[in-house]
Coordinates of N, CA, C and O in Angstrom, one line a residue:
Q14 N 56.8 -97.5 -83.3 CA 57.9 -96.7 -82.9 C 58.2 -95.6 -83.9 O 58.2 -95.8 -85.1
V15 N 58.5 -94.4 -83.4 CA 58.8 -93.3 -84.2 C 60.3 -93.0 -84.0 O 60.9 -93.0 -82.9
Q16 N 61.0 -92.8 -85.1 CA 62.4 -92.5 -85.1 C 62.7 -91.3 -86.0 O 62.1 -91.1 -87.0
L17 N 63.8 -90.6 -85.6 CA 64.3 -89.5 -86.4 C 65.8 -89.9 -86.8 O 66.6 -90.3 -86.0
V18 N 66.1 -89.8 -88.1 CA 67.4 -90.2 -88.6 C 68.0 -89.0 -89.4 O 67.4 -88.5 -90.3
E19 N 69.2 -88.6 -88.9 CA 69.9 -87.5 -89.5 C 70.9 -88.0 -90.5 O 71.4 -89.1 -90.4
S20 N 71.2 -87.2 -91.5 CA 72.3 -87.5 -92.5 C 72.8 -86.2 -93.0 O 72.2 -85.1 -92.8
G21 N 74.0 -86.2 -93.7 CA 74.5 -85.1 -94.4 C 75.7 -84.4 -93.7 O 76.3 -83.5 -94.2
G22 N 76.1 -84.9 -92.5 CA 77.2 -84.3 -91.8 C 78.5 -84.7 -92.5 O 78.5 -85.6 -93.3
G23 N 79.6 -84.1 -92.1 CA 80.9 -84.4 -92.7 C 81.9 -83.3 -92.4 O 81.7 -82.5 -91.5
L24 N 83.0 -83.3 -93.1 CA 84.1 -82.4 -92.9 C 84.1 -81.4 -94.1 O 84.0 -81.8 -95.3
V25 N 84.2 -80.1 -93.7 CA 84.2 -79.1 -94.7 C 85.1 -78.0 -94.3 O 85.3 -77.8 -93.1
Q26 N 85.7 -77.3 -95.2 CA 86.6 -76.2 -94.9 C 85.8 -74.9 -94.5 O 84.6 -74.8 -95.0
A27 N 86.4 -74.0 -93.8 CA 85.7 -72.8 -93.4 C 85.3 -72.0 -94.7 O 86.0 -72.0 -95.7
G28 N 84.1 -71.5 -94.6 CA 83.5 -70.8 -95.8 C 82.7 -71.7 -96.7 O 82.0 -71.2 -97.6
G29 N 82.7 -73.0 -96.5 CA 82.0 -74.0 -97.3 C 80.6 -74.2 -96.8 O 80.1 -73.5 -95.9
S30 N 79.9 -75.1 -97.4 CA 78.5 -75.4 -97.2 C 78.3 -76.9 -97.0 O 79.0 -77.7 -97.5
L31 N 77.2 -77.2 -96.2 CA 76.7 -78.5 -96.0 C 75.2 -78.5 -95.9 O 74.7 -77.4 -95.5
R32 N 74.6 -79.5 -96.3 CA 73.1 -79.6 -96.1 C 72.8 -80.9 -95.2 O 73.2 -82.0 -95.6
L33 N 72.2 -80.7 -94.1 CA 71.8 -81.8 -93.3 C 70.3 -82.1 -93.5 O 69.5 -81.2 -93.9
S34 N 69.9 -83.3 -93.3 CA 68.6 -83.7 -93.5 C 68.2 -84.6 -92.3 O 69.0 -85.3 -91.7
C35 N 66.9 -84.7 -92.1 CA 66.3 -85.5 -91.0 C 65.0 -86.0 -91.5 O 64.1 -85.3 -92.0
A36 N 64.8 -87.3 -91.3 CA 63.6 -88.0 -91.8 C 62.9 -88.7 -90.6 O 63.6 -89.4 -89.8
A37 N 61.6 -88.4 -90.4 CA 60.9 -89.1 -89.4 C 60.2 -90.4 -90.0 O 59.6 -90.3 -91.1
S38 N 60.4 -91.5 -89.3 CA 59.9 -92.7 -89.8 C 58.9 -93.3 -88.7 O 59.0 -93.0 -87.6
G39 N 58.1 -94.2 -89.2 CA 57.1 -94.8 -88.3 C 55.7 -94.5 -88.8 O 55.5 -94.1 -90.0
S40 N 54.7 -94.6 -88.0 CA 53.3 -94.4 -88.3 C 52.6 -93.9 -87.1 O 53.0 -94.0 -86.0
G41 N 51.4 -93.3 -87.4 CA 50.5 -92.9 -86.3 C 50.9 -91.6 -85.6 O 50.6 -91.4 -84.5
F42 N 51.7 -90.7 -86.3 CA 52.1 -89.5 -85.8 C 51.8 -88.3 -86.7 O 51.6 -88.5 -87.9
K43 N 51.7 -87.1 -86.1 CA 51.6 -85.9 -86.8 C 52.6 -84.9 -86.2 O 52.6 -84.7 -85.0
I44 N 53.4 -84.3 -87.1 CA 54.4 -83.4 -86.7 C 53.9 -82.0 -86.5 O 53.3 -81.4 -87.3
N45 N 54.2 -81.4 -85.3 CA 54.0 -80.0 -85.1 C 55.1 -79.1 -85.5 O 54.9 -78.0 -86.0
F46 N 56.3 -79.5 -85.2 CA 57.5 -78.8 -85.6 C 58.7 -79.7 -85.7 O 58.7 -80.8 -85.0
M47 N 59.7 -79.4 -86.5 CA 60.9 -80.1 -86.5 C 62.0 -79.0 -86.5 O 61.8 -77.9 -87.0
G48 N 63.2 -79.4 -85.9 CA 64.2 -78.4 -85.9 C 65.6 -79.1 -85.6 O 65.7 -80.3 -85.6
W49 N 66.5 -78.2 -85.3 CA 67.9 -78.7 -85.1 C 68.5 -78.0 -83.9 O 68.3 -76.8 -83.6
Y50 N 69.3 -78.8 -83.1 CA 70.1 -78.4 -82.1 C 71.5 -78.8 -82.4 O 71.7 -79.7 -83.2
R51 N 72.5 -78.3 -81.7 CA 73.9 -78.7 -81.8 C 74.6 -78.7 -80.5 O 74.2 -77.9 -79.6
Q52 N 75.6 -79.5 -80.4 CA 76.4 -79.6 -79.2 C 77.8 -79.8 -79.5 O 78.2 -80.8 -80.2
A53 N 78.7 -78.8 -79.2 CA 80.1 -78.8 -79.4 C 80.8 -79.4 -78.2 O 80.2 -79.4 -77.1
P54 N 82.0 -80.0 -78.4 CA 82.7 -80.5 -77.2 C 82.9 -79.5 -76.1 O 83.3 -78.4 -76.3
G55 N 82.5 -80.0 -74.9 CA 82.7 -79.1 -73.7 C 81.6 -78.1 -73.5 O 81.7 -77.3 -72.6
K56 N 80.6 -78.1 -74.4 CA 79.5 -77.1 -74.3 C 78.2 -77.7 -74.2 O 78.0 -78.9 -74.6
Q57 N 77.2 -77.0 -73.8 CA 75.8 -77.5 -73.7 C 75.1 -77.4 -75.1 O 75.5 -76.7 -75.9
R58 N 74.1 -78.3 -75.2 CA 73.4 -78.3 -76.4 C 72.6 -77.0 -76.6 O 72.1 -76.5 -75.7
E59 N 72.7 -76.5 -77.8 CA 72.0 -75.2 -78.1 C 71.1 -75.3 -79.3 O 71.3 -76.1 -80.2
F60 N 70.1 -74.4 -79.3 CA 69.1 -74.3 -80.4 C 69.8 -73.7 -81.6 O 70.6 -72.8 -81.5
V61 N 69.4 -74.3 -82.8 CA 69.9 -73.7 -84.0 C 68.8 -73.2 -84.9 O 68.8 -72.0 -85.3
A62 N 67.8 -74.0 -85.2 CA 66.7 -73.5 -86.1 C 65.5 -74.5 -85.9 O 65.7 -75.6 -85.5
A63 N 64.4 -73.9 -86.2 CA 63.1 -74.8 -86.2 C 62.2 -74.3 -87.2 O 62.2 -73.1 -87.6
I64 N 61.3 -75.2 -87.7 CA 60.3 -74.8 -88.6 C 59.0 -75.5 -88.1 O 59.0 -76.6 -87.7
F65 N 57.9 -74.7 -88.2 CA 56.6 -75.1 -87.7 C 55.7 -75.6 -88.8 O 55.9 -75.3 -90.0
K66 N 54.6 -76.2 -88.4 CA 53.7 -76.8 -89.4 C 53.1 -75.8 -90.4 O 52.8 -76.1 -91.5
G67 N 53.0 -74.5 -89.9 CA 52.5 -73.5 -90.8 C 53.5 -72.8 -91.7 O 53.2 -72.0 -92.5
G68 N 54.8 -73.2 -91.5 CA 55.9 -72.7 -92.3 C 56.7 -71.7 -91.7 O 57.7 -71.3 -92.3
S69 N 56.4 -71.2 -90.5 CA 57.2 -70.2 -89.9 C 58.5 -70.8 -89.3 O 58.5 -72.0 -89.1
T70 N 59.5 -70.0 -89.2 CA 60.8 -70.4 -88.8 C 61.4 -69.6 -87.7 O 61.0 -68.4 -87.5
N71 N 62.3 -70.2 -87.0 CA 63.1 -69.5 -86.0 C 64.5 -69.9 -86.1 O 64.8 -71.0 -86.4
Y72 N 65.4 -68.9 -85.9 CA 66.9 -69.2 -85.9 C 67.6 -68.6 -84.7 O 67.2 -67.6 -84.2
A73 N 68.7 -69.3 -84.3 CA 69.5 -68.7 -83.4 C 70.3 -67.5 -84.0 O 70.6 -67.5 -85.2
D74 N 70.6 -66.5 -83.2 CA 71.3 -65.4 -83.7 C 72.6 -65.7 -84.3 O 73.0 -65.1 -85.3
S75 N 73.3 -66.7 -83.8 CA 74.6 -67.1 -84.3 C 74.6 -67.6 -85.8 O 75.6 -67.7 -86.4
V76 N 73.4 -68.1 -86.2 CA 73.3 -68.7 -87.6 C 72.4 -67.9 -88.5 O 72.4 -68.2 -89.7
T77 N 71.7 -66.9 -88.0 CA 70.8 -66.1 -88.9 C 71.6 -65.5 -90.1 O 72.7 -64.9 -89.9
G78 N 71.1 -65.7 -91.2 CA 71.7 -65.2 -92.4 C 72.6 -66.1 -93.1 O 73.0 -65.9 -94.3
R79 N 73.0 -67.2 -92.4 CA 73.9 -68.2 -93.0 C 73.2 -69.6 -93.1 O 73.5 -70.3 -94.1
F80 N 72.3 -69.9 -92.2 CA 71.6 -71.2 -92.3 C 70.1 -71.0 -92.7 O 69.5 -69.9 -92.4
T81 N 69.6 -72.0 -93.4 CA 68.2 -71.9 -93.8 C 67.6 -73.3 -93.5 O 68.1 -74.3 -93.9
I82 N 66.4 -73.3 -92.8 CA 65.7 -74.5 -92.6 C 64.5 -74.6 -93.5 O 63.8 -73.6 -93.7
F83 N 64.2 -75.8 -94.0 CA 63.1 -76.0 -94.8 C 62.6 -77.4 -94.6 O 63.3 -78.3 -94.2
S84 N 61.3 -77.7 -95.0 CA 60.8 -79.0 -94.8 C 59.9 -79.4 -95.9 O 59.4 -78.6 -96.7
D85 N 59.6 -80.7 -95.9 CA 58.6 -81.3 -96.8 C 57.7 -82.0 -95.9 O 57.9 -83.1 -95.5
N86 N 56.6 -81.4 -95.6 CA 55.6 -81.9 -94.6 C 55.0 -83.3 -95.1 O 54.8 -84.1 -94.3
A87 N 54.8 -83.4 -96.4 CA 54.2 -84.6 -96.9 C 55.1 -85.8 -96.7 O 54.7 -86.9 -96.5
K88 N 56.4 -85.6 -96.7 CA 57.4 -86.6 -96.6 C 58.0 -86.7 -95.2 O 58.9 -87.5 -94.9
N89 N 57.6 -85.8 -94.3 CA 58.0 -85.8 -92.9 C 59.6 -85.7 -92.8 O 60.2 -86.4 -92.1
T90 N 60.1 -84.7 -93.6 CA 61.5 -84.5 -93.6 C 61.8 -83.0 -93.3 O 61.0 -82.1 -93.6
V91 N 63.0 -82.7 -92.8 CA 63.4 -81.4 -92.6 C 64.9 -81.3 -93.0 O 65.6 -82.3 -92.8
A92 N 65.3 -80.2 -93.6 CA 66.7 -80.0 -94.0 C 67.2 -78.7 -93.4 O 66.5 -77.8 -93.2
L93 N 68.5 -78.7 -93.3 CA 69.2 -77.4 -92.8 C 70.3 -77.2 -93.8 O 71.3 -77.9 -93.8
Q94 N 70.2 -76.1 -94.5 CA 71.2 -75.7 -95.4 C 72.2 -74.7 -94.7 O 71.7 -73.7 -94.2
M95 N 73.4 -75.1 -94.6 CA 74.4 -74.3 -93.8 C 75.5 -73.8 -94.8 O 76.2 -74.5 -95.4
N96 N 75.5 -72.5 -94.9 CA 76.5 -71.8 -95.7 C 77.4 -70.9 -94.9 O 77.2 -70.7 -93.7
S97 N 78.5 -70.6 -95.5 CA 79.5 -69.7 -94.8 C 79.9 -70.3 -93.5 O 80.0 -69.6 -92.5
L98 N 80.2 -71.6 -93.5 CA 80.5 -72.3 -92.2 C 81.8 -71.8 -91.6 O 82.7 -71.5 -92.3
K99 N 81.7 -71.8 -90.3 CA 82.8 -71.3 -89.5 C 83.3 -72.5 -88.6 O 82.5 -73.4 -88.3
P100 N 84.6 -72.4 -88.1 CA 85.0 -73.5 -87.2 C 84.1 -73.6 -86.0 O 84.0 -74.7 -85.5
E101 N 83.6 -72.5 -85.5 CA 82.7 -72.6 -84.3 C 81.4 -73.3 -84.6 O 80.6 -73.5 -83.6
D102 N 81.1 -73.5 -85.8 CA 79.9 -74.3 -86.1 C 80.1 -75.8 -85.9 O 79.1 -76.6 -86.0
S103 N 81.3 -76.2 -85.7 CA 81.6 -77.6 -85.5 C 80.9 -78.2 -84.3 O 81.0 -77.6 -83.2
A104 N 80.1 -79.2 -84.5 CA 79.4 -79.8 -83.4 C 78.7 -81.1 -83.9 O 78.7 -81.3 -85.1
V105 N 78.1 -81.8 -83.0 CA 77.1 -82.8 -83.4 C 75.7 -82.1 -83.5 O 75.3 -81.5 -82.6
Y106 N 75.1 -82.3 -84.6 CA 73.8 -81.7 -84.9 C 72.7 -82.7 -84.7 O 72.8 -83.8 -85.3
Y107 N 71.7 -82.4 -83.9 CA 70.6 -83.3 -83.6 C 69.3 -82.8 -84.1 O 69.0 -81.6 -84.0
C108 N 68.6 -83.6 -84.8 CA 67.2 -83.4 -85.2 C 66.3 -83.5 -84.0 O 66.4 -84.4 -83.2
N109 N 65.3 -82.6 -84.0 CA 64.3 -82.6 -82.9 C 63.0 -82.4 -83.5 O 62.8 -81.7 -84.5
A110 N 62.0 -83.1 -82.9 CA 60.6 -83.0 -83.4 C 59.6 -83.1 -82.3 O 59.8 -83.8 -81.3
E111 N 58.6 -82.3 -82.4 CA 57.4 -82.4 -81.5 C 56.3 -83.0 -82.3 O 55.9 -82.5 -83.4
M112 N 55.7 -84.1 -81.9 CA 54.7 -84.8 -82.6 C 53.5 -85.1 -81.7 O 53.6 -85.1 -80.5
I113 N 52.4 -85.3 -82.4 CA 51.2 -85.8 -81.7 C 51.3 -87.3 -82.0 O 51.1 -87.8 -83.1
Y114 N 51.4 -88.1 -80.9 CA 51.6 -89.5 -81.0 C 50.9 -90.2 -79.8 O 51.1 -89.7 -78.7
S115 N 50.2 -91.2 -80.1 CA 49.4 -91.9 -79.0 C 48.5 -90.9 -78.3 O 48.3 -91.1 -77.1
G116 N 48.0 -90.0 -79.0 CA 47.0 -89.1 -78.5 C 47.6 -87.9 -77.7 O 46.8 -87.1 -77.1
S117 N 48.9 -87.7 -77.6 CA 49.5 -86.6 -76.9 C 50.7 -86.1 -77.5 O 51.3 -86.8 -78.4
K118 N 51.2 -84.9 -77.1 CA 52.4 -84.4 -77.6 C 53.6 -85.1 -77.1 O 53.7 -85.4 -75.9
Q119 N 54.5 -85.5 -78.0 CA 55.7 -86.2 -77.6 C 56.9 -85.5 -78.3 O 56.8 -85.1 -79.4
G120 N 58.0 -85.5 -77.6 CA 59.3 -85.0 -78.1 C 60.2 -86.1 -78.5 O 60.3 -87.1 -77.8
Y121 N 60.9 -85.9 -79.7 CA 61.8 -87.0 -80.2 C 63.1 -86.3 -80.6 O 63.2 -85.2 -81.0
W122 N 64.2 -87.1 -80.5 CA 65.5 -86.7 -80.8 C 66.1 -87.7 -81.7 O 66.0 -88.9 -81.5
G123 N 66.9 -87.3 -82.7 CA 67.7 -88.2 -83.5 C 69.0 -88.5 -82.8 O 69.3 -87.9 -81.7
Q124 N 69.8 -89.3 -83.4 CA 71.1 -89.7 -82.8 C 72.2 -88.7 -83.0 O 73.3 -88.8 -82.4
G125 N 72.1 -87.8 -84.0 CA 73.1 -86.8 -84.2 C 73.9 -87.1 -85.4 O 74.1 -88.3 -85.8
T126 N 74.4 -86.1 -86.1 CA 75.4 -86.2 -87.2 C 76.5 -85.2 -87.0 O 76.2 -84.0 -86.6
Q127 N 77.7 -85.6 -87.2 CA 78.9 -84.8 -86.9 C 79.1 -83.8 -88.0 O 79.2 -84.2 -89.2
V128 N 79.3 -82.5 -87.7 CA 79.8 -81.5 -88.6 C 81.1 -81.0 -88.1 O 81.2 -80.5 -87.0
T129 N 82.1 -81.0 -89.0 CA 83.4 -80.5 -88.6 C 83.8 -79.5 -89.6 O 83.9 -79.8 -90.8
V130 N 84.1 -78.3 -89.2 CA 84.6 -77.2 -90.1 C 86.0 -76.9 -89.8 O 86.4 -76.5 -88.6
S131 N 86.9 -77.1 -90.7 CA 88.3 -76.9 -90.5 C 88.7 -75.5 -90.8 O 88.1 -74.8 -91.7
S132 N 89.7 -75.0 -90.1 CA 90.1 -73.6 -90.3 C 91.3 -73.5 -91.3 O 91.8 -74.6 -91.7

């Protein structure tokens, strides 16, 4: 079984920073990309950032310049450094990964970690 486990969420004041991390556990998989989505109360889940096996990255317009995604491919981990946090960044943040597992591409989601930014 392959699992994604997030950590690093918490409560921070506006303008502060947090770093989220996600670790893939299990065996028999190869990661194509890992990234982050978030879902705020009453809103749909939205894309935040992703990093691909070659090192390229993508960011949502709302976080560009404030968030940075990076990974350690050897350890199958990905992190999201969040700076200059705003109340509208408050959400449950979910780790997402596309892997080659059991001979085919598979998508996986973590259980989420809560980020709350106070005004």
